[in-house]
Amino acid sequence: MRQYELILTKNMMQPGYTGLREEYERAGGYQALRKVLGKIPPAGVTELVMKSGLRGRGGAGFPTGVKWGFLPKDYRGPKYLCCNADESEPGTFKDRQLMERDPHQLLEGMVLAAYAIGAETSYIYIRGEFVLGARILEKAIGEARAAGYIGTNVLGSGITADVWVHRGAGAYICGEETALLESLEGKRGLPRVKPPFPATHGLYGKPTVVNNVETLANLPHIVDRGPEWFASIGSPPKSTGTRVFCVSGHVKRPGNYEVPMGITVRELVYEHAGGMRSDKPLKAFIPGGASAPFLTPEHLDVKLDFESVAQAGSMLGSGGVTVMEEGTSMVWAALRLMEFFYHESCGKCSPCREGSSWLTQTLRRILDGRGRTTDLDTLTELCKNIAGRTVCAFGDAEVAPIESTLKYWRHEYEALIKAAAHHAVDGHGSGSGLLMPAGRH
Ligand SMILES: Cc1cc2nc3c(=O)[nH]c(=O)nc-3n(C[C@H](O)[C@H](O)[C@H](O)COP(=O)(O)O)c2cc1C
């Protein structure tokens, strides 16, 4: 198996590493902050991040330095930094590990970002279920504050950079950046119409940056080792650095794997994750969390970088790679994901609110052996009327599993519908022979 230099997960992979402040410092932690404060102006830090080519790890892959650059330069009032630690995308579980196992790496990244954008107050919006992560972060913030890395007059520089943990109440939509801001303000987590964007009208209507945990955790390394070093890793110039890929599903060794962007899916699945769990051939995989369209074995040599995955018809998204073996019913897989989206639709936009219900009902009907010949047209039409017609990208996300399974495995839908028609005539079962949990047939 090919080995690569670990950056974000290096410390936590050391035996006995606890993530406490002294250990982080012993591993070179907080040196980037010392290097910057009083020596590099805030705009210089933004410049470094732009040069590094760092793109957001939360889903959309927006260039981080460019996002920071959208904040009004001459604004004198409060600005905010929000760390998006909601991590609710099915198949994604890297931010949890980054927070629990090396919290100071994230905190150092946050203070660097806060300094660059001029935010005196920063929040970590953490998914409600991450109780351990929230406790660990609270403790780490206490340690960092006691050592002068966080709070007023950080390391004697005169800079104020405070960080607070805010626990969510468990809603996928609160990972969407404007719904996150609403929730942080104490309101119901519903996405806002954009524009205006958070860069000018964010938390409490003030200029705000929202960045993902993994994005922020990269910053100490970029400052410490230089943007040229970072830009040389991965698939430059557009996909630089590593990704912590979360591999789940029918593989021998599910887990988080930090590798340079640009390795192939085949290498990730068959070398790092140990291959298929029962040595059956791979049938399908999602490359970037539940919102990303499914791909097929033909795409095993696609490079895991932003452009290559997009060219293959999907997206790198949150880095959650879910693998399915031969024998899995793709109609059932689509339903499973659709049930999630239906449950999590926030209800603000009618195409998503009503459409997710219709999509779920239609898929259930097909799987329950009551499919109609018109159902595939209904599914296609519904998807068309949802994607691009909602306030946030949730609508696009929920149609991805259906559109992509219809594209590659339409015959499975057709077989179920045909069997249903057969069943209606002579009473036979559907007999699709595909793996589904008990109770589905
Ligand atoms: C429905 C939905 C859920 C999202 N959930 C998350 C999430 O859990 N974590 C995250 O970092 N970004 C999530 N995003 C993306 C955020 O809106 C935003 O783009 C991201 O936090 C920006 O950070 P980045 O630039 O560092 O990637 C979600 C987006 C949508 C539309």
JSON list of N, CA and C in Angstrom, two decimals, residues 357-412:
[
{"chain": "A", "resi": 357, "resn": "SER", "atom": "N", "xyz": [-41.45, 14.16, -0.27]},
{"chain": "A", "resi": 357, "resn": "SER", "atom": "CA", "xyz": [-42.48, 13.22, 0.15]},
{"chain": "A", "resi": 357, "resn": "SER", "atom": "C", "xyz": [-42.94, 12.37, -1.04]},
{"chain": "A", "resi": 358, "resn": "TRP", "atom": "N", "xyz": [-43.18, 13.03, -2.19]},
{"chain": "A", "resi": 358, "resn": "TRP", "atom": "CA", "xyz": [-43.62, 12.29, -3.37]},
{"chain": "A", "resi": 358, "resn": "TRP", "atom": "C", "xyz": [-42.56, 11.31, -3.85]},
{"chain": "A", "resi": 359, "resn": "LEU", "atom": "N", "xyz": [-41.31, 11.77, -3.84]},
{"chain": "A", "resi": 359, "resn": "LEU", "atom": "CA", "xyz": [-40.22, 10.88, -4.29]},
{"chain": "A", "resi": 359, "resn": "LEU", "atom": "C", "xyz": [-40.14, 9.65, -3.39]},
{"chain": "A", "resi": 360, "resn": "THR", "atom": "N", "xyz": [-40.24, 9.87, -2.09]},
{"chain": "A", "resi": 360, "resn": "THR", "atom": "CA", "xyz": [-40.14, 8.76, -1.14]},
{"chain": "A", "resi": 360, "resn": "THR", "atom": "C", "xyz": [-41.30, 7.79, -1.33]},
{"chain": "A", "resi": 361, "resn": "GLN", "atom": "N", "xyz": [-42.49, 8.34, -1.46]},
{"chain": "A", "resi": 361, "resn": "GLN", "atom": "CA", "xyz": [-43.67, 7.46, -1.64]},
{"chain": "A", "resi": 361, "resn": "GLN", "atom": "C", "xyz": [-43.57, 6.64, -2.91]},
{"chain": "A", "resi": 362, "resn": "THR", "atom": "N", "xyz": [-43.09, 7.27, -3.99]},
{"chain": "A", "resi": 362, "resn": "THR", "atom": "CA", "xyz": [-43.00, 6.56, -5.27]},
{"chain": "A", "resi": 362, "resn": "THR", "atom": "C", "xyz": [-41.96, 5.45, -5.18]},
{"chain": "A", "resi": 363, "resn": "LEU", "atom": "N", "xyz": [-40.82, 5.75, -4.58]},
{"chain": "A", "resi": 363, "resn": "LEU", "atom": "CA", "xyz": [-39.78, 4.71, -4.44]},
{"chain": "A", "resi": 363, "resn": "LEU", "atom": "C", "xyz": [-40.27, 3.56, -3.58]},
{"chain": "A", "resi": 364, "resn": "ARG", "atom": "N", "xyz": [-40.96, 3.90, -2.50]},
{"chain": "A", "resi": 364, "resn": "ARG", "atom": "CA", "xyz": [-41.48, 2.86, -1.59]},
{"chain": "A", "resi": 364, "resn": "ARG", "atom": "C", "xyz": [-42.46, 1.95, -2.34]},
{"chain": "A", "resi": 365, "resn": "ARG", "atom": "N", "xyz": [-43.29, 2.60, -3.13]},
{"chain": "A", "resi": 365, "resn": "ARG", "atom": "CA", "xyz": [-44.30, 1.84, -3.88]},
{"chain": "A", "resi": 365, "resn": "ARG", "atom": "C", "xyz": [-43.60, 0.85, -4.83]},
{"chain": "A", "resi": 366, "resn": "ILE", "atom": "N", "xyz": [-42.58, 1.32, -5.51]},
{"chain": "A", "resi": 366, "resn": "ILE", "atom": "CA", "xyz": [-41.86, 0.45, -6.46]},
{"chain": "A", "resi": 366, "resn": "ILE", "atom": "C", "xyz": [-41.25, -0.73, -5.70]},
{"chain": "A", "resi": 367, "resn": "LEU", "atom": "N", "xyz": [-40.62, -0.43, -4.57]},
{"chain": "A", "resi": 367, "resn": "LEU", "atom": "CA", "xyz": [-39.97, -1.50, -3.81]},
{"chain": "A", "resi": 367, "resn": "LEU", "atom": "C", "xyz": [-40.96, -2.45, -3.15]},
{"chain": "A", "resi": 368, "resn": "ASP", "atom": "N", "xyz": [-42.12, -1.94, -2.83]},
{"chain": "A", "resi": 368, "resn": "ASP", "atom": "CA", "xyz": [-43.13, -2.79, -2.20]},
{"chain": "A", "resi": 368, "resn": "ASP", "atom": "C", "xyz": [-43.90, -3.62, -3.21]},
{"chain": "A", "resi": 369, "resn": "GLY", "atom": "N", "xyz": [-43.46, -3.57, -4.47]},
{"chain": "A", "resi": 369, "resn": "GLY", "atom": "CA", "xyz": [-44.09, -4.42, -5.49]},
{"chain": "A", "resi": 369, "resn": "GLY", "atom": "C", "xyz": [-45.39, -3.85, -6.01]},
{"chain": "A", "resi": 370, "resn": "ARG", "atom": "N", "xyz": [-45.57, -2.52, -5.87]},
{"chain": "A", "resi": 370, "resn": "ARG", "atom": "CA", "xyz": [-46.78, -1.89, -6.38]},
{"chain": "A", "resi": 370, "resn": "ARG", "atom": "C", "xyz": [-46.45, -0.81, -7.41]},
{"chain": "A", "resi": 371, "resn": "GLY", "atom": "N", "xyz": [-45.26, -0.97, -8.02]},
{"chain": "A", "resi": 371, "resn": "GLY", "atom": "CA", "xyz": [-44.82, 0.05, -8.98]},
{"chain": "A", "resi": 371, "resn": "GLY", "atom": "C", "xyz": [-45.72, 0.11, -10.21]},
{"chain": "A", "resi": 372, "resn": "ARG", "atom": "N", "xyz": [-45.84, 1.33, -10.74]},
{"chain": "A", "resi": 372, "resn": "ARG", "atom": "CA", "xyz": [-46.67, 1.53, -11.94]},
{"chain": "A", "resi": 372, "resn": "ARG", "atom": "C", "xyz": [-45.76, 1.88, -13.11]},
{"chain": "A", "resi": 373, "resn": "THR", "atom": "N", "xyz": [-46.24, 1.61, -14.31]},
{"chain": "A", "resi": 373, "resn": "THR", "atom": "CA", "xyz": [-45.39, 1.87, -15.49]},
{"chain": "A", "resi": 373, "resn": "THR", "atom": "C", "xyz": [-45.09, 3.36, -15.63]},
{"chain": "A", "resi": 374, "resn": "THR", "atom": "N", "xyz": [-45.91, 4.21, -15.06]},
{"chain": "A", "resi": 374, "resn": "THR", "atom": "CA", "xyz": [-45.69, 5.66, -15.16]},
{"chain": "A", "resi": 374, "resn": "THR", "atom": "C", "xyz": [-44.72, 6.19, -14.09]},
{"chain": "A", "resi": 375, "resn": "ASP", "atom": "N", "xyz": [-44.32, 5.31, -13.16]},
{"chain": "A", "resi": 375, "resn": "ASP", "atom": "CA", "xyz": [-43.54, 5.80, -12.01]},
{"chain": "A", "resi": 375, "resn": "ASP", "atom": "C", "xyz": [-42.17, 6.38, -12.38]},
{"chain": "A", "resi": 376, "resn": "LEU", "atom": "N", "xyz": [-41.52, 5.83, -13.39]},
{"chain": "A", "resi": 376, "resn": "LEU", "atom": "CA", "xyz": [-40.19, 6.34, -13.71]},
{"chain": "A", "resi": 376, "resn": "LEU", "atom": "C", "xyz": [-40.28, 7.75, -14.30]},
{"chain": "A", "resi": 377, "resn": "ASP", "atom": "N", "xyz": [-41.34, 7.98, -15.09]},
{"chain": "A", "resi": 377, "resn": "ASP", "atom": "CA", "xyz": [-41.54, 9.34, -15.60]},
{"chain": "A", "resi": 377, "resn": "ASP", "atom": "C", "xyz": [-41.88, 10.28, -14.44]},
{"chain": "A", "resi": 378, "resn": "THR", "atom": "N", "xyz": [-42.67, 9.78, -13.52]},
{"chain": "A", "resi": 378, "resn": "THR", "atom": "CA", "xyz": [-43.02, 10.62, -12.35]},
{"chain": "A", "resi": 378, "resn": "THR", "atom": "C", "xyz": [-41.77, 11.01, -11.58]},
{"chain": "A", "resi": 379, "resn": "LEU", "atom": "N", "xyz": [-40.89, 10.02, -11.34]},
{"chain": "A", "resi": 379, "resn": "LEU", "atom": "CA", "xyz": [-39.65, 10.31, -10.59]},
{"chain": "A", "resi": 379, "resn": "LEU", "atom": "C", "xyz": [-38.81, 11.35, -11.35]},
{"chain": "A", "resi": 380, "resn": "THR", "atom": "N", "xyz": [-38.67, 11.14, -12.67]},
{"chain": "A", "resi": 380, "resn": "THR", "atom": "CA", "xyz": [-37.83, 12.05, -13.47]},
{"chain": "A", "resi": 380, "resn": "THR", "atom": "C", "xyz": [-38.41, 13.46, -13.44]},
{"chain": "A", "resi": 381, "resn": "GLU", "atom": "N", "xyz": [-39.71, 13.56, -13.59]},
{"chain": "A", "resi": 381, "resn": "GLU", "atom": "CA", "xyz": [-40.38, 14.86, -13.61]},
{"chain": "A", "resi": 381, "resn": "GLU", "atom": "C", "xyz": [-40.24, 15.57, -12.26]},
{"chain": "A", "resi": 382, "resn": "LEU", "atom": "N", "xyz": [-40.42, 14.80, -11.19]},
{"chain": "A", "resi": 382, "resn": "LEU", "atom": "CA", "xyz": [-40.30, 15.38, -9.85]},
{"chain": "A", "resi": 382, "resn": "LEU", "atom": "C", "xyz": [-38.89, 15.93, -9.64]},
{"chain": "A", "resi": 383, "resn": "CYS", "atom": "N", "xyz": [-37.89, 15.14, -10.01]},
{"chain": "A", "resi": 383, "resn": "CYS", "atom": "CA", "xyz": [-36.49, 15.57, -9.83]},
{"chain": "A", "resi": 383, "resn": "CYS", "atom": "C", "xyz": [-36.26, 16.87, -10.58]},
{"chain": "A", "resi": 384, "resn": "LYS", "atom": "N", "xyz": [-36.76, 16.93, -11.81]},
{"chain": "A", "resi": 384, "resn": "LYS", "atom": "CA", "xyz": [-36.57, 18.14, -12.63]},
{"chain": "A", "resi": 384, "resn": "LYS", "atom": "C", "xyz": [-37.20, 19.36, -11.96]},
{"chain": "A", "resi": 385, "resn": "ASN", "atom": "N", "xyz": [-38.29, 19.13, -11.26]},
{"chain": "A", "resi": 385, "resn": "ASN", "atom": "CA", "xyz": [-39.00, 20.27, -10.65]},
{"chain": "A", "resi": 385, "resn": "ASN", "atom": "C", "xyz": [-38.46, 20.64, -9.26]},
{"chain": "A", "resi": 386, "resn": "ILE", "atom": "N", "xyz": [-37.49, 19.88, -8.79]},
{"chain": "A", "resi": 386, "resn": "ILE", "atom": "CA", "xyz": [-36.91, 20.21, -7.48]},
{"chain": "A", "resi": 386, "resn": "ILE", "atom": "C", "xyz": [-35.54, 20.87, -7.66]},
{"chain": "A", "resi": 387, "resn": "ALA", "atom": "N", "xyz": [-34.68, 20.22, -8.48]},
{"chain": "A", "resi": 387, "resn": "ALA", "atom": "CA", "xyz": [-33.29, 20.70, -8.63]},
{"chain": "A", "resi": 387, "resn": "ALA", "atom": "C", "xyz": [-33.27, 22.14, -9.14]},
{"chain": "A", "resi": 388, "resn": "GLY", "atom": "N", "xyz": [-32.49, 22.96, -8.44]},
{"chain": "A", "resi": 388, "resn": "GLY", "atom": "CA", "xyz": [-32.32, 24.35, -8.87]},
{"chain": "A", "resi": 388, "resn": "GLY", "atom": "C", "xyz": [-33.51, 25.24, -8.54]},
{"chain": "A", "resi": 389, "resn": "ARG", "atom": "N", "xyz": [-34.51, 24.70, -7.85]},
{"chain": "A", "resi": 389, "resn": "ARG", "atom": "CA", "xyz": [-35.71, 25.51, -7.58]},
{"chain": "A", "resi": 389, "resn": "ARG", "atom": "C", "xyz": [-35.94, 25.71, -6.10]},
{"chain": "A", "resi": 390, "resn": "THR", "atom": "N", "xyz": [-34.89, 25.59, -5.33]},
{"chain": "A", "resi": 390, "resn": "THR", "atom": "CA", "xyz": [-35.03, 25.79, -3.89]},
{"chain": "A", "resi": 390, "resn": "THR", "atom": "C", "xyz": [-34.04, 26.85, -3.42]},
{"chain": "A", "resi": 391, "resn": "VAL", "atom": "N", "xyz": [-34.27, 27.36, -2.23]},
{"chain": "A", "resi": 391, "resn": "VAL", "atom": "CA", "xyz": [-33.42, 28.43, -1.70]},
{"chain": "A", "resi": 391, "resn": "VAL", "atom": "C", "xyz": [-31.98, 27.94, -1.50]},
{"chain": "A", "resi": 392, "resn": "CYS", "atom": "N", "xyz": [-31.82, 26.70, -1.06]},
{"chain": "A", "resi": 392, "resn": "CYS", "atom": "CA", "xyz": [-30.46, 26.19, -0.84]},
{"chain": "A", "resi": 392, "resn": "CYS", "atom": "C", "xyz": [-30.23, 24.94, -1.70]},
{"chain": "A", "resi": 393, "resn": "ALA", "atom": "N", "xyz": [-29.04, 24.39, -1.58]},
{"chain": "A", "resi": 393, "resn": "ALA", "atom": "CA", "xyz": [-28.65, 23.27, -2.44]},
{"chain": "A", "resi": 393, "resn": "ALA", "atom": "C", "xyz": [-29.24, 21.92, -1.98]},
{"chain": "A", "resi": 394, "resn": "PHE", "atom": "N", "xyz": [-30.07, 21.95, -0.92]},
{"chain": "A", "resi": 394, "resn": "PHE", "atom": "CA", "xyz": [-30.69, 20.72, -0.44]},
{"chain": "A", "resi": 394, "resn": "PHE", "atom": "C", "xyz": [-31.49, 20.05, -1.57]},
{"chain": "A", "resi": 395, "resn": "GLY", "atom": "N", "xyz": [-32.19, 20.86, -2.35]},
{"chain": "A", "resi": 395, "resn": "GLY", "atom": "CA", "xyz": [-33.01, 20.33, -3.45]},
{"chain": "A", "resi": 395, "resn": "GLY", "atom": "C", "xyz": [-32.17, 19.55, -4.44]},
{"chain": "A", "resi": 396, "resn": "ASP", "atom": "N", "xyz": [-31.02, 20.11, -4.81]},
{"chain": "A", "resi": 396, "resn": "ASP", "atom": "CA", "xyz": [-30.12, 19.42, -5.74]},
{"chain": "A", "resi": 396, "resn": "ASP", "atom": "C", "xyz": [-29.60, 18.13, -5.11]},
{"chain": "A", "resi": 397, "resn": "ALA", "atom": "N", "xyz": [-29.35, 18.20, -3.81]},
{"chain": "A", "resi": 397, "resn": "ALA", "atom": "CA", "xyz": [-28.80, 17.03, -3.11]},
{"chain": "A", "resi": 397, "resn": "ALA", "atom": "C", "xyz": [-29.78, 15.87, -3.13]},
{"chain": "A", "resi": 398, "resn": "GLU", "atom": "N", "xyz": [-31.05, 16.15, -2.85]},
{"chain": "A", "resi": 398, "resn": "GLU", "atom": "CA", "xyz": [-32.00, 15.05, -2.68]},
{"chain": "A", "resi": 398, "resn": "GLU", "atom": "C", "xyz": [-32.34, 14.33, -3.99]},
{"chain": "A", "resi": 399, "resn": "VAL", "atom": "N", "xyz": [-32.14, 15.01, -5.12]},
{"chain": "A", "resi": 399, "resn": "VAL", "atom": "CA", "xyz": [-32.45, 14.32, -6.37]},
{"chain": "A", "resi": 399, "resn": "VAL", "atom": "C", "xyz": [-31.25, 13.52, -6.88]},
{"chain": "A", "resi": 400, "resn": "ALA", "atom": "N", "xyz": [-30.07, 13.79, -6.34]},
{"chain": "A", "resi": 400, "resn": "ALA", "atom": "CA", "xyz": [-28.85, 13.14, -6.85]},
{"chain": "A", "resi": 400, "resn": "ALA", "atom": "C", "xyz": [-28.93, 11.61, -6.81]},
{"chain": "A", "resi": 401, "resn": "PRO", "atom": "N", "xyz": [-29.33, 11.00, -5.67]},
{"chain": "A", "resi": 401, "resn": "PRO", "atom": "CA", "xyz": [-29.35, 9.53, -5.64]},
{"chain": "A", "resi": 401, "resn": "PRO", "atom": "C", "xyz": [-30.36, 8.96, -6.65]},
{"chain": "A", "resi": 402, "resn": "ILE", "atom": "N", "xyz": [-31.47, 9.65, -6.85]},
{"chain": "A", "resi": 402, "resn": "ILE", "atom": "CA", "xyz": [-32.50, 9.11, -7.74]},
{"chain": "A", "resi": 402, "resn": "ILE", "atom": "C", "xyz": [-32.07, 9.27, -9.20]},
{"chain": "A", "resi": 403, "resn": "GLU", "atom": "N", "xyz": [-31.64, 10.47, -9.54]},
{"chain": "A", "resi": 403, "resn": "GLU", "atom": "CA", "xyz": [-31.25, 10.68, -10.95]},
{"chain": "A", "resi": 403, "resn": "GLU", "atom": "C", "xyz": [-30.11, 9.77, -11.35]},
{"chain": "A", "resi": 404, "resn": "SER", "atom": "N", "xyz": [-29.13, 9.60, -10.43]},
{"chain": "A", "resi": 404, "resn": "SER", "atom": "CA", "xyz": [-27.96, 8.79, -10.82]},
{"chain": "A", "resi": 404, "resn": "SER", "atom": "C", "xyz": [-28.29, 7.30, -10.84]},
{"chain": "A", "resi": 405, "resn": "THR", "atom": "N", "xyz": [-29.18, 6.84, -9.95]},
{"chain": "A", "resi": 405, "resn": "THR", "atom": "CA", "xyz": [-29.53, 5.41, -10.02]},
{"chain": "A", "resi": 405, "resn": "THR", "atom": "C", "xyz": [-30.40, 5.14, -11.25]},
{"chain": "A", "resi": 406, "resn": "LEU", "atom": "N", "xyz": [-31.23, 6.12, -11.61]},
{"chain": "A", "resi": 406, "resn": "LEU", "atom": "CA", "xyz": [-32.05, 5.95, -12.83]},
{"chain": "A", "resi": 406, "resn": "LEU", "atom": "C", "xyz": [-31.15, 5.93, -14.07]},
{"chain": "A", "resi": 407, "resn": "LYS", "atom": "N", "xyz": [-30.06, 6.71, -14.00]},
{"chain": "A", "resi": 407, "resn": "LYS", "atom": "CA", "xyz": [-29.14, 6.78, -15.14]},
{"chain": "A", "resi": 407, "resn": "LYS", "atom": "C", "xyz": [-28.39, 5.45, -15.34]},
{"chain": "A", "resi": 408, "resn": "TYR", "atom": "N", "xyz": [-27.91, 4.88, -14.26]},
{"chain": "A", "resi": 408, "resn": "TYR", "atom": "CA", "xyz": [-27.05, 3.69, -14.39]},
{"chain": "A", "resi": 408, "resn": "TYR", "atom": "C", "xyz": [-27.77, 2.36, -14.15]},
{"chain": "A", "resi": 409, "resn": "TRP", "atom": "N", "xyz": [-28.82, 2.39, -13.37]},
{"chain": "A", "resi": 409, "resn": "TRP", "atom": "CA", "xyz": [-29.48, 1.11, -13.02]},
{"chain": "A", "resi": 409, "resn": "TRP", "atom": "C", "xyz": [-30.99, 1.18, -13.28]},
{"chain": "A", "resi": 410, "resn": "ARG", "atom": "N", "xyz": [-31.35, 1.81, -14.36]},
{"chain": "A", "resi": 410, "resn": "ARG", "atom": "CA", "xyz": [-32.78, 1.95, -14.71]},
{"chain": "A", "resi": 410, "resn": "ARG", "atom": "C", "xyz": [-33.42, 0.57, -14.82]},
{"chain": "A", "resi": 411, "resn": "HIS", "atom": "N", "xyz": [-32.63, -0.40, -15.32]},
{"chain": "A", "resi": 411, "resn": "HIS", "atom": "CA", "xyz": [-33.18, -1.75, -15.49]},
{"chain": "A", "resi": 411, "resn": "HIS", "atom": "C", "xyz": [-33.65, -2.35, -14.16]},
{"chain": "A", "resi": 412, "resn": "GLU", "atom": "N", "xyz": [-33.05, -1.93, -13.05]},
{"chain": "A", "resi": 412, "resn": "GLU", "atom": "CA", "xyz": [-33.50, -2.48, -11.76]},
{"chain": "A", "resi": 412, "resn": "GLU", "atom": "C", "xyz": [-34.89, -1.94, -11.39]}
]
